[in-house]
């Protein structure tokens, strides 16, 4: 089946489609391309060959990876890379998947889950993962399914291609996510803890999703996914809860309500009043009075 879906390799490093392209290559006497970067995302599943992948680090140096069957590579836009074939007599087999920024943006309107691994590559500069055999065969089957659908024109092809596209991306994200979190997800945990510390120390600031993401040089979509996955609430909801908690503690300590809500980042009393009553079941003044009465009675 793979031979039927095999693509003839050419050196083109730009997309003809505005959405995505997918290839299965099996080459002998592969000619190494010069280092290059794209304005789209590339996903690459390595199958066979004596290949070293070079990827540019943030310092500008090239980092070398000796590829092994089952390696999955995610390269964000603007990252220079190329494959070096060590033994040209060997077959070089791989799946390659390209997806445009515009297509990614449309998918993210459905769910930030689509961009988990791509944003992780941009945030932590980790581009290559190794898939265990069961994971590899699962991802390989999704590549083949998408290739089959794009290679012909059957009834409802456009709709089915979209389903296959989503299935491939989400499967890749899920297998890597499951593997990384099984072993602790240290990079994500550190980033998450740093964001929490930053928020707690800057509750009086605007603290929009864009502001927080820019502070840590990561995508806002990645931050949104991180909070949704870790706490089950959005960054905005977490900030409101922290502000309300600080306001409550200040109010029961005797601080004025007006000075308190302004100090902890609420821009007007109306929004503060509504949020406080929703969180604690009574108005700020009622809460303050109840606490005073409790102190008197005790």
Coordinates of C-alpha atoms in Angstrom, one line a residue:
X1 CA 0.0 0.0 0.0
X2 CA 2.8 2.4 0.8
X3 CA 4.4 2.1 -2.6
X4 CA 1.1 3.1 -4.2
X5 CA 1.1 6.2 -2.0
X6 CA 4.8 7.0 -2.5
X7 CA 5.6 10.6 -3.6
X8 CA 8.4 11.4 -6.0
X9 CA 10.9 13.5 -4.1
X10 CA 11.8 17.0 -5.4
X11 CA 13.6 19.8 -3.7
X12 CA 10.6 22.1 -3.4
X13 CA 10.5 23.6 0.0
X14 CA 7.4 25.7 -0.3
X15 CA 3.7 24.8 -0.2
X16 CA 1.4 24.7 -3.2
X17 CA -1.7 24.3 -1.1
X18 CA -2.9 27.0 1.2
X19 CA -3.8 24.4 3.9
X20 CA -1.6 21.3 4.1
X21 CA 0.4 18.8 2.1
X22 CA 1.4 15.2 3.0
X23 CA 4.0 12.9 1.5
X24 CA 5.4 9.4 1.8
X25 CA 9.0 9.3 0.5
X26 CA 11.2 6.3 -0.1
X27 CA 14.5 7.3 -1.8
X28 CA 17.9 5.8 -2.6
X29 CA 20.9 8.0 -3.3
X30 CA 19.2 10.9 -1.5
X31 CA 21.0 14.2 -2.2
X32 CA 21.3 16.3 0.9
X33 CA 19.5 19.6 0.8
X34 CA 21.1 22.8 2.1
X35 CA 19.8 24.0 5.5
X36 CA 16.4 25.7 5.0
X37 CA 13.5 27.1 6.9
X38 CA 9.8 27.3 6.1
X39 CA 6.9 29.8 6.7
X40 CA 4.8 26.8 7.7
X41 CA 5.0 23.9 10.2
X42 CA 6.6 20.6 9.3
X43 CA 5.9 17.3 10.9
X44 CA 8.2 14.4 10.0
X45 CA 8.0 10.7 10.9
X46 CA 11.2 8.9 10.3
X47 CA 11.0 5.3 9.1
X48 CA 14.3 4.1 7.8
X49 CA 17.8 5.2 6.7
X50 CA 21.2 6.3 7.9
X51 CA 20.3 9.9 8.6
X52 CA 21.5 12.8 10.8
X53 CA 19.1 15.7 11.2
X54 CA 20.6 19.1 11.8
X55 CA 18.4 21.7 13.4
X56 CA 19.4 25.3 14.2
X57 CA 19.5 26.2 17.9
X58 CA 18.6 29.7 19.3
X59 CA 22.4 30.5 19.4
X60 CA 22.6 29.9 15.7
X61 CA 24.6 26.7 16.0
X62 CA 23.3 23.5 14.3
X63 CA 22.3 20.7 16.7
X64 CA 22.7 17.2 15.3
X65 CA 20.3 14.3 15.9
X66 CA 21.0 10.7 14.8
X67 CA 17.6 9.6 13.6
X68 CA 16.2 6.2 14.6
X69 CA 13.0 4.6 13.2
X70 CA 10.0 6.0 15.1
X71 CA 11.5 9.5 15.6
X72 CA 8.9 12.2 15.2
X73 CA 10.1 15.7 14.4
X74 CA 8.1 19.0 14.7
X75 CA 9.7 22.0 13.1
X76 CA 8.1 25.4 13.6
X77 CA 8.3 28.2 10.9
X78 CA 11.6 30.0 10.7
X79 CA 13.7 27.1 12.2
X80 CA 16.5 26.1 9.8
X81 CA 17.0 22.3 9.4
X82 CA 18.1 19.7 6.9
X83 CA 18.6 15.9 6.7
X84 CA 22.1 14.5 6.0
X85 CA 22.2 11.0 4.5
X86 CA 25.3 9.2 5.8
X87 CA 25.0 6.1 3.6
X88 CA 23.5 6.9 0.2
X89 CA 23.1 3.2 -0.7
X90 CA 20.5 2.8 2.1
X91 CA 16.8 3.6 1.6
X92 CA 15.6 6.8 3.2
X93 CA 11.9 6.5 4.1
X94 CA 9.8 9.0 5.9
X95 CA 6.4 10.7 6.1
X96 CA 6.4 14.5 5.8
X97 CA 3.4 16.7 6.6
X98 CA 3.3 20.5 6.0
X99 CA 0.5 22.7 7.4
X100 CA 0.2 26.5 7.0
X101 CA -0.2 29.0 9.7
X102 CA -3.6 30.0 8.4
X103 CA -4.8 26.4 8.5
X104 CA -3.5 26.1 12.1
X105 CA -5.3 29.3 13.1
X106 CA -8.6 28.0 11.7
X107 CA -8.1 24.7 13.7
X108 CA -7.4 26.7 16.8
X109 CA -10.8 28.4 16.5
X110 CA -12.2 24.9 17.1
X111 CA -9.8 24.0 19.9
X112 CA -6.3 25.0 21.2
X113 CA -5.7 21.3 21.6
X114 CA -4.6 21.1 17.9
X115 CA -1.6 23.2 18.5
X116 CA -0.2 21.6 21.7
X117 CA 2.9 20.0 20.2
X118 CA 3.6 22.8 17.7
X119 CA 3.5 25.4 20.5
X120 CA 5.5 23.2 22.7
X121 CA 8.2 23.1 20.0
X122 CA 8.3 26.9 19.9
X123 CA 8.2 27.3 23.7
X124 CA 10.9 24.8 24.7
X125 CA 12.8 24.3 21.4
X126 CA 12.3 20.6 21.6
X127 CA 11.8 19.3 18.1
X128 CA 12.3 15.5 18.2
X129 CA 10.5 12.8 20.1
X130 CA 10.8 9.0 19.9
X131 CA 7.6 6.9 19.6
X132 CA 7.3 3.5 21.1
X133 CA 6.2 0.8 18.7
X134 CA 2.5 0.9 19.6
X135 CA 2.5 4.7 19.3
X136 CA 4.5 4.6 16.0
X137 CA 2.0 2.3 14.3
X138 CA -0.9 4.4 15.5
X139 CA 0.6 7.6 14.0
X140 CA 1.8 5.8 10.9
X141 CA -1.8 4.6 10.3
X142 CA -3.1 8.2 10.5
X143 CA -0.5 9.3 7.9
X144 CA -1.5 6.5 5.6
X145 CA -5.2 7.3 6.0
X146 CA -4.6 11.0 5.2
X147 CA -2.5 10.1 2.2
X148 CA -5.1 7.7 0.8
X149 CA -7.8 10.4 1.1
X150 CA -5.7 13.1 -0.6
X151 CA -4.6 10.8 -3.4
X152 CA -8.0 10.3 -4.9
X153 CA -11.3 12.0 -5.5
X154 CA -14.1 10.1 -3.8
X155 CA -17.5 11.2 -2.6
X156 CA -17.2 13.9 0.2
X157 CA -13.4 14.0 -0.2
X158 CA -13.1 17.5 1.2
X159 CA -15.0 16.7 4.4
X160 CA -13.2 13.4 4.9
X161 CA -9.8 15.0 4.3
X162 CA -10.6 17.5 7.1
X163 CA -11.5 14.6 9.4
X164 CA -8.3 12.7 8.6
X165 CA -6.2 15.9 9.0
X166 CA -7.7 16.5 12.5
X167 CA -7.3 12.9 13.4
X168 CA -3.6 12.9 12.5
X169 CA -2.8 16.1 14.4
X170 CA -4.7 15.2 17.5
X171 CA -3.3 11.7 17.6
X172 CA 0.3 13.0 17.4
X173 CA -0.5 15.5 20.2
X174 CA -2.1 12.9 22.3
X175 CA 0.6 10.2 22.2
X176 CA 3.3 12.8 22.9
X177 CA 1.2 14.4 25.7
X178 CA 0.5 11.1 27.3
X179 CA 4.2 10.1 27.2
X180 CA 5.5 13.4 28.5
X181 CA 3.0 13.6 31.4
X182 CA 3.7 10.0 32.4
X183 CA 7.2 11.1 33.1
X184 CA 6.4 14.3 34.9
X185 CA 6.4 17.1 32.2
X186 CA 9.2 19.0 34.0
X187 CA 9.5 21.9 31.5
X188 CA 5.8 22.5 31.6
X189 CA 5.6 22.3 35.4
X190 CA 8.4 24.9 35.7
X191 CA 6.8 27.2 33.2
X192 CA 3.4 26.9 34.9
X193 CA 4.9 27.6 38.4
X194 CA 6.7 30.6 37.1
X195 CA 3.5 32.0 35.5
X196 CA 1.7 31.5 38.8
X197 CA 4.4 33.4 40.7
X198 CA 4.3 36.2 38.1
X199 CA 0.5 36.5 38.4
X200 CA 0.5 36.5 42.2
X201 CA 3.2 39.3 42.2
X202 CA 1.4 41.4 39.6
X203 CA -2.3 41.3 40.4
X204 CA -2.5 45.1 40.1
X205 CA -1.4 44.9 36.5
X206 CA -3.5 44.3 33.4
X207 CA -2.4 40.6 33.1
X208 CA -4.0 39.8 29.8
X209 CA -3.3 36.5 28.1
X210 CA -1.1 38.3 25.6
X211 CA 0.8 40.1 28.4
X212 CA 1.6 36.9 30.3
X213 CA 2.6 35.0 27.2
X214 CA 4.9 37.9 26.1
X215 CA 6.5 37.9 29.5
X216 CA 7.6 34.3 29.1
X217 CA 8.2 34.4 25.3
X218 CA 5.7 31.7 24.6
X219 CA 2.5 31.6 22.6
X220 CA -0.7 32.7 24.2
X221 CA -2.3 29.6 22.9
X222 CA 0.2 27.5 24.7
X223 CA -0.5 29.4 28.0
X224 CA -4.2 28.9 27.5
X225 CA -3.7 25.2 26.9
X226 CA -1.4 24.9 30.0
X227 CA -4.0 26.4 32.3
X228 CA -6.9 24.5 30.8
X229 CA -5.0 21.2 31.2
X230 CA -3.5 21.8 34.6
X231 CA -6.3 23.6 36.5
X232 CA -9.3 23.1 34.3
X233 CA -9.9 26.9 34.1
X234 CA -8.7 29.7 31.9
X235 CA -5.8 32.0 32.9
X236 CA -8.4 34.9 33.1
X237 CA -10.6 32.8 35.6
X238 CA -7.5 32.0 37.7
X239 CA -6.5 35.7 37.9
X240 CA -10.0 36.7 38.9
X241 CA -10.0 34.1 41.7
X242 CA -6.6 35.2 43.0
X243 CA -7.7 38.9 42.9
X244 CA -10.9 38.1 44.8
X245 CA -9.0 36.1 47.4
X246 CA -6.6 39.0 48.0
X247 CA -9.5 41.4 48.2
X248 CA -11.4 39.2 50.6
X249 CA -8.4 38.9 52.9
X250 CA -7.8 42.7 52.8
X251 CA -11.5 43.5 53.5
X252 CA -11.8 41.3 56.6
X253 CA -8.5 42.9 57.8
X254 CA -10.3 46.2 57.9
X255 CA -9.1 47.8 54.6
X256 CA -11.6 50.0 52.7
X257 CA -13.5 48.2 50.0
X258 CA -12.9 50.9 47.4
X259 CA -9.1 51.0 48.0
X260 CA -8.9 47.2 48.0
X261 CA -10.6 46.4 44.6
X262 CA -8.5 49.2 42.9
X263 CA -5.3 47.9 44.4
X264 CA -5.8 44.4 43.1
X265 CA -6.6 45.1 39.5
X266 CA -10.3 45.6 39.3
X267 CA -11.0 48.5 37.0
X268 CA -14.5 49.4 38.4
X269 CA -16.7 48.6 41.4
X270 CA -19.5 47.1 39.3
X271 CA -17.3 44.3 37.9
X272 CA -15.7 43.7 41.3
X273 CA -19.1 43.5 43.0
X274 CA -20.5 41.0 40.6
X275 CA -17.4 38.8 40.7
X276 CA -17.2 38.9 44.5
X277 CA -20.9 38.0 45.0
X278 CA -20.6 35.2 42.5
X279 CA -17.6 33.8 44.2
X280 CA -18.6 34.2 47.9
X281 CA -22.4 34.4 47.7
X282 CA -22.7 37.9 49.2
X283 CA -21.6 41.4 48.6
X284 CA -18.2 42.7 49.8
X285 CA -19.9 44.9 52.4
X286 CA -22.0 42.0 53.6
X287 CA -19.0 39.7 53.8
X288 CA -17.1 42.3 55.8
X289 CA -20.0 42.8 58.2
X290 CA -20.4 39.0 58.7
X291 CA -16.7 38.7 59.6
X292 CA -16.9 41.6 62.0
X293 CA -19.9 40.1 63.8
X294 CA -18.1 36.7 64.0
X295 CA -15.2 38.4 65.8
X296 CA -17.5 40.2 68.2
X297 CA -19.5 37.1 69.0
X298 CA -16.4 35.1 69.6

